[in-house]
Amino acid sequence: MKSRIATFLIALCMFMAGTAFAINPVNQNTNASKAVASLLKQEIDYPKFAKEENFEYCVLVRIIISQDGTFKADCVNCNCSRMKAHVIKVIENINMKEFSKYAGKEFNFKIDFKLI
């Protein structure tokens, strides 16, 4: 009888813990992500050296926004070192005060450079 009560209490505790964690969903800040993505579309242009040499690359970027609204390219993944340096330079030159409200947030983006 004691083992049945213990089993019931363990199951009840597991149910209560699962319910408590389900009440607090993960907060996805989609508005911030959309705002940063649209800013990146405006700021990052196709570099001249890539146009001249017909380069098409995909760059994966993790961006962190600091307290003063500056952007930091935390992690950049690309095969071409010149394209990687170009993306880092452009991102770290962005300084927008209105993005300081997203300070400390990380954003991951895939930037495709394709010739049309």
Backbone as a ProteinNet text record, in pm:
[ID]
protein_1_A
[PRIMARY]
MKSRIATFLIALCMFMAGTAFAINPVNQNTNASKAVASLLKQEIDYPKFAKEENFEYCVLVRIIISQDGTFKADCVNCNCSRMKAHVIKVIENINMKEFSKYAGKEFNFKIDFKLI
[TERTIARY]
81.5	0	86.6	194.6	283.2	349.1	383.8	447.6	348.5	221.6	120.8	103.6	102.9	90	212.3	331.4	454.9	455.1	412.9	406.8	307.6	193.1	92.5	145.9	214.4	268.8	378.2	461.1	565.7	501.9	400.9	332	263.6	203.7	138.2	240	354.9	459.8	512.8	529.4	576.3	473.4	346.9	241.8	240.2	251.4	249.4	371.6	488.2	609.5	597.8	547.2	529.1	431.1	325.5	226.9	285.5	365	425	519.6	598.1	690.1	617.3	505.1	428.3	358	335.7	268.9	357.4	488.4	583.2	646.2	583.2	640.2	765.4	843.3	963.5	920.4	976.8	940.9	1023.3	958.4	1026.6	999.6	1105.2	1092.1	1097.1	984.9	983	985.8	928.5	931.8	1074.7	1153.1	1292.9	1371.1	1345.7	1415.5	1381.8	1255.6	1215	1277.3	1284.6	1343.7	1492	1563.9	1706.8	1728.6	1644.6	1658.2	1636.6	1537.2	1514.4	1628.6	1685.8	1800.9	1921.2	1942.8	2054.4	2036.1	1913.4	1887.7	1923	1899.9	1932.1	2081.5	2148.5	2288.5	2388.9	2362.3	2460.2	2436.4	2538.3	2529.5	2623	2603.8	2687.5	2822.9	2932.5	3063	3110.3	3187.5	3234.5	3323.7	3411.9	3502.2	3424.5	3312.2	3231.7	3158	3115.5	3049.1	3147.5	3269	3368.9	3412.1	3417.5	3464.7	3350.4	3225.7	3106.3	3095.4	3116.5	3103.2	2957.8	2916.7	2787.5	2814.5	2783.2	2812.9	2693.5	2698.1	2601.5	2680.6	2636.6	2705.1	2608.3	2650.6	2571.9	2628.9	2542.4	2587.3	2507.4	2577.9	2512.4	2546.3	2442.9	2460.2	2412.9	2490.9	2452.7	2445.1	2336.7	2318	2361.5	2444.9	2495	2404.3	2437.2	2355.1	2340.3	2443.5	2438.4	2381.4	2333.4	2271.8	2366.5	2489.9	2583.8	2567.1	2603.8	2591.1	2728.6	2733.2	2858.5	2835.9	2919.2	2912.7	2986.9	2911.6	2970.8	3031.1	2961	3007.7	2968.5	3065.5	3039.6	3099.3	3019.2	3063.2	3051.2	3165.8	3168.5	3299.8	3296.2	3416.8	3516.5	3468.7	3553.1	3590	3717.7	3761.4	3733.2	3738.9	3709.3	3561.8	3474.4	3331.4	3300.7	3364.9	3348.2	3390.7	3505.6	3555	3462.2	3407.5	3314.6	3188.9	3132.3	3009.5	3035.6	3146.9	3181.1	3196.2	3266	3288.7	3156.8	3067.8	2939.9	2854.3	2847.2	2763	2814.9	2945	2999.2	3001.5	2975.5	2962	2819.3	2726.2	2587.4	2575.2	2518.7	2496.1	2361	2260.5	2125	2076.1	2050.4	2006.4	1873.2	1784.9	1653.6	1660.7	1772.5	1788.8	1848.7	1876.7	1931.3	1829.6	1700.9	1599.8	1611.2	1682.1	1705.3	1843.7	1902.2	2039.1	2051.2	2159.6	2187.7	2123.5	2038.6	1970.4	2060.8	2046.5	2120.4	2025.1	2072.7	1995	2080.7	2022.9	2092.5	2030.1	2116.2	2067.9	2152.2	2086.7	2154.2	2143	2256.9	2261.2	2312.5	2228	2265.5	2308.9	2427.2	2475.9	2466.8	2367.3	2345.4	2345.7	2406.3	2404.6	2278.2	2214.7	2090.7	2119
-119.5	0	127.1	122	238.7	266.3	160.4	180.7	239.8	205	262.8	411.8	447.9	589.6	666.6	609.5	675.9	691.7	589.4	595.7	702.3	707.6	808.2	948.9	970.4	1103	1143.6	1049.4	1080.1	1119.1	1044	1076.2	1211.8	1241.9	1371.5	1485.5	1466.7	1570.2	1592.4	1483.4	1497.1	1571.8	1543.3	1612.6	1760.7	1793	1933.4	2009.1	1945.1	2011.2	2035	1938.7	1955.2	2065.1	2075.5	2180.7	2317.5	2325.9	2454.3	2505.8	2417.8	2460.8	2492.2	2428.6	2453.9	2589.1	2641.8	2771.2	2883.3	2871.9	2974.6	2935.6	2968.4	2930.3	3012.2	2962.2	3032.4	3158.4	3270.8	3398.6	3421	3413.8	3438.6	3581.6	3656	3796.7	3812.6	3782.6	3784.8	3926.5	4021.4	4160	4211.5	4180	4223	4156.9	4029.5	3957	4014.6	4047.3	4106.7	4244.7	4322.1	4455.8	4447.9	4356	4340.1	4287.2	4194.8	4140.6	4247.4	4332.9	4439	4540.2	4567.4	4657.6	4597	4467.5	4401.7	4404.1	4388.6	4394.7	4531.4	4636	4771	4798.3	4748.1	4783.9	4698.7	4570	4481.1	4480.1	4520.9	4521.5	4414.7	4386.4	4288.3	4352.6	4297.5	4362	4359.4	4460.6	4473.5	4357.7	4311.7	4203.7	4075.6	4054.6	3934.9	3946.5	4068.4	4088.9	4067.3	4119.5	4108.9	3964.7	3885.5	3747.8	3645.9	3694.8	3610.4	3513.7	3566.2	3486.1	3480.5	3363.7	3346.2	3271.2	3334	3274.2	3281.5	3195.9	3195.2	3219.7	3315.6	3350.5	3332.4	3256.4	3238.6	3330.4	3409.1	3512.2	3503.8	3516	3534.3	3675.1	3755.5	3895.9	3917.3	3994.3	4034.4	4186.2	4238.8	4384	4429.9	4534.4	4585	4694.4	4743.7	4841.6	4973	5012.6	5140.9	5130	5012.2	4995.5	4952.4	4921.5	4872.3	4722.1	4674.9	4533.1	4468.3	4345.5	4269.2	4136.7	4109.8	3981.9	3879.7	3803.9	3709.6	3588.8	3537.9	3419.7	3434.8	3423.1	3432.9	3309.9	3242.8	3120.9	3137.4	3131.7	3143.6	3084	3028.2	2970.1	3075.7	3187.5	3293	3391	3408.3	3496.9	3643.5	3682.1	3821.4	3854.3	3760.9	3782.5	3786.8	3701.2	3698.4	3831.8	3883.8	4012	4126.2	4120.9	4224.9	4227.1	4110.6	4102.3	4150.2	4109.7	4153.1	4304.3	4361.3	4505.9	4582.5	4538.1	4607.9	4597.1	4478	4458.5	4538.5	4539.7	4609.7	4761.4	4812	4956.4	5005.3	4914.4	4953.7	5003.2	5122	5180.1	5250.5	5184.5	5238.7	5243	5362.7	5379.7	5310	5304.6	5244.8	5093.3	5031.1	4888	4859.5	4961.5	4939.3	4871.2	4877.7	4809.4	4657.7	4608.8	4466.5	4425.6	4503.8	4480	4341.7	4273.6	4141.8	4027.4	4056	3950.8	3901	3773	3710.6	3683	3707.8	3682.6	3604	3501.5	3419.5	3442.9	3468.3	3495.3	3419.9	3387.2	3330.5	3434.8	3480.7	3583.7	3519.3	3521.6	3464.8	3577.3	3562.5	3653.1	3579.5	3614.4	3546.5	3649	3612.3	3694.5	3663.3	3766.5	3747.1	3776
0	0	0	79.1	86	-49.3	-122	-251.7	-351.9	-342.8	-430.9	-403.6	-276.8	-240.4	-289.7	-270.3	-314.9	-467.2	-539.3	-684.7	-730	-663.4	-695.9	-670.8	-558.9	-527.6	-626.4	-668	-766	-899	-942.7	-1067.6	-1058.5	-943.4	-923	-928.4	-866.1	-868.5	-1010.3	-1085.5	-1224	-1308.1	-1287.9	-1360.8	-1326	-1198.5	-1154.4	-1207.8	-1206.2	-1257.4	-1407.5	-1481.5	-1625.6	-1658.1	-1580.2	-1600.2	-1568.2	-1462.8	-1424	-1531.9	-1592.3	-1696.2	-1826	-1850	-1972	-1966.8	-1849	-1835.3	-1887.3	-1873.2	-1915.3	-2048.6	-2162.2	-2292	-2322.7	-2415.6	-2458.8	-2532.9	-2493.1	-2552.9	-2678.6	-2791.7	-2918.4	-2960	-2978.9	-3012.4	-3163.6	-3228.9	-3375.1	-3430.4	-3357	-3405.4	-3411.6	-3310.5	-3308.3	-3420.8	-3443.1	-3549.2	-3686.2	-3707.3	-3835.4	-3854.6	-3746.9	-3756.3	-3788.8	-3723	-3749.9	-3891.5	-3936.8	-4072.3	-4178.4	-4157.8	-4256.9	-4256	-4140.1	-4134	-4206.1	-4187.8	-4256	-4407.5	-4454.6	-4598.8	-4654.9	-4575	-4620.8	-4616.6	-4515.1	-4491.4	-4569.5	-4582.8	-4646.5	-4797.2	-4870.8	-5016.1	-5073.2	-5198.5	-5266.6	-5294.3	-5244.1	-5263.1	-5408.4	-5443.9	-5582	-5624.4	-5533	-5571.1	-5602.7	-5536.2	-5562.2	-5695.8	-5729.8	-5859.4	-5973.9	-5957.9	-6063	-6085.9	-5978.3	-5988.7	-5992.9	-6000.9	-6008.1	-5889.9	-5770.7	-5649	-5605.9	-5563.8	-5498.2	-5368.7	-5255.8	-5126.3	-5033.5	-4934.3	-4825.5	-4697.7	-4618.5	-4494.8	-4378.8	-4278.5	-4156.9	-4049.6	-3985.5	-3892.1	-3762.8	-3649.3	-3520.3	-3473.1	-3448.5	-3413.1	-3269.7	-3194.9	-3059.1	-3057.2	-3000.9	-2992.1	-2854.1	-2849.9	-2722.2	-2666.5	-2549.1	-2477.3	-2553.7	-2628.1	-2698.6	-2840.4	-2878.6	-3009.3	-3118.7	-3085	-3184.8	-3201.9	-3318.9	-3351	-3344.5	-3295.6	-3291.7	-3362.7	-3461	-3531.7	-3447.1	-3368.8	-3274.1	-3345.5	-3442.7	-3515	-3661.5	-3750.2	-3894	-3960.2	-4040.5	-4106.5	-4257.1	-4324.5	-4470.4	-4521.2	-4641.8	-4701.1	-4745.9	-4794.7	-4848.6	-4736.9	-4711.4	-4603.6	-4636	-4764.3	-4800.1	-4778.9	-4813.7	-4793.1	-4644	-4568.9	-4423.7	-4362.8	-4404.8	-4354.4	-4393.4	-4513.9	-4559.9	-4472.8	-4446.7	-4366.3	-4223.8	-4165	-4028.8	-4024	-4121.6	-4125.1	-4134.4	-4222.8	-4240.7	-4114.2	-4055.5	-3937	-3819.1	-3798.7	-3682.5	-3701	-3821.6	-3843.1	-3821.2	-3798.7	-3773.6	-3630.3	-3615	-3482.8	-3484.7	-3433.2	-3432.6	-3288.2	-3237.6	-3098.6	-3070.7	-3171.2	-3146.9	-3124.5	-3159.9	-3135	-2997.8	-2918.8	-2785	-2692.9	-2728.1	-2646.4	-2660.1	-2761.5	-2779.3	-2730.2	-2640.9	-2594.1	-2530.5	-2566.3	-2512.2	-2588	-2681.8	-2757.8	-2870.5	-2900.9	-3010.8	-3125.2	-3244.7	-3364.8	-3462.3	-3523.1	-3621.7	-3758.4	-3857.2	-3991.8	-4094.6	-4204.3	-4320.8	-4430.7	-4478.7	-4582.2	-4710.6	-4813.2	-4942.7	-5037.1	-5092.5	-5194.8	-5326.8	-5407.1	-5534.5	-5647.6	-5758.2	-5877.7	-5956.5	-6005.1	-6082.2	-6228.3
[MASK]
++++++++++++++++++++++++++++++++++++++++++++++++++++++++++++++++++++++++++++++++++++++++++++++++++++++++++++++++++++

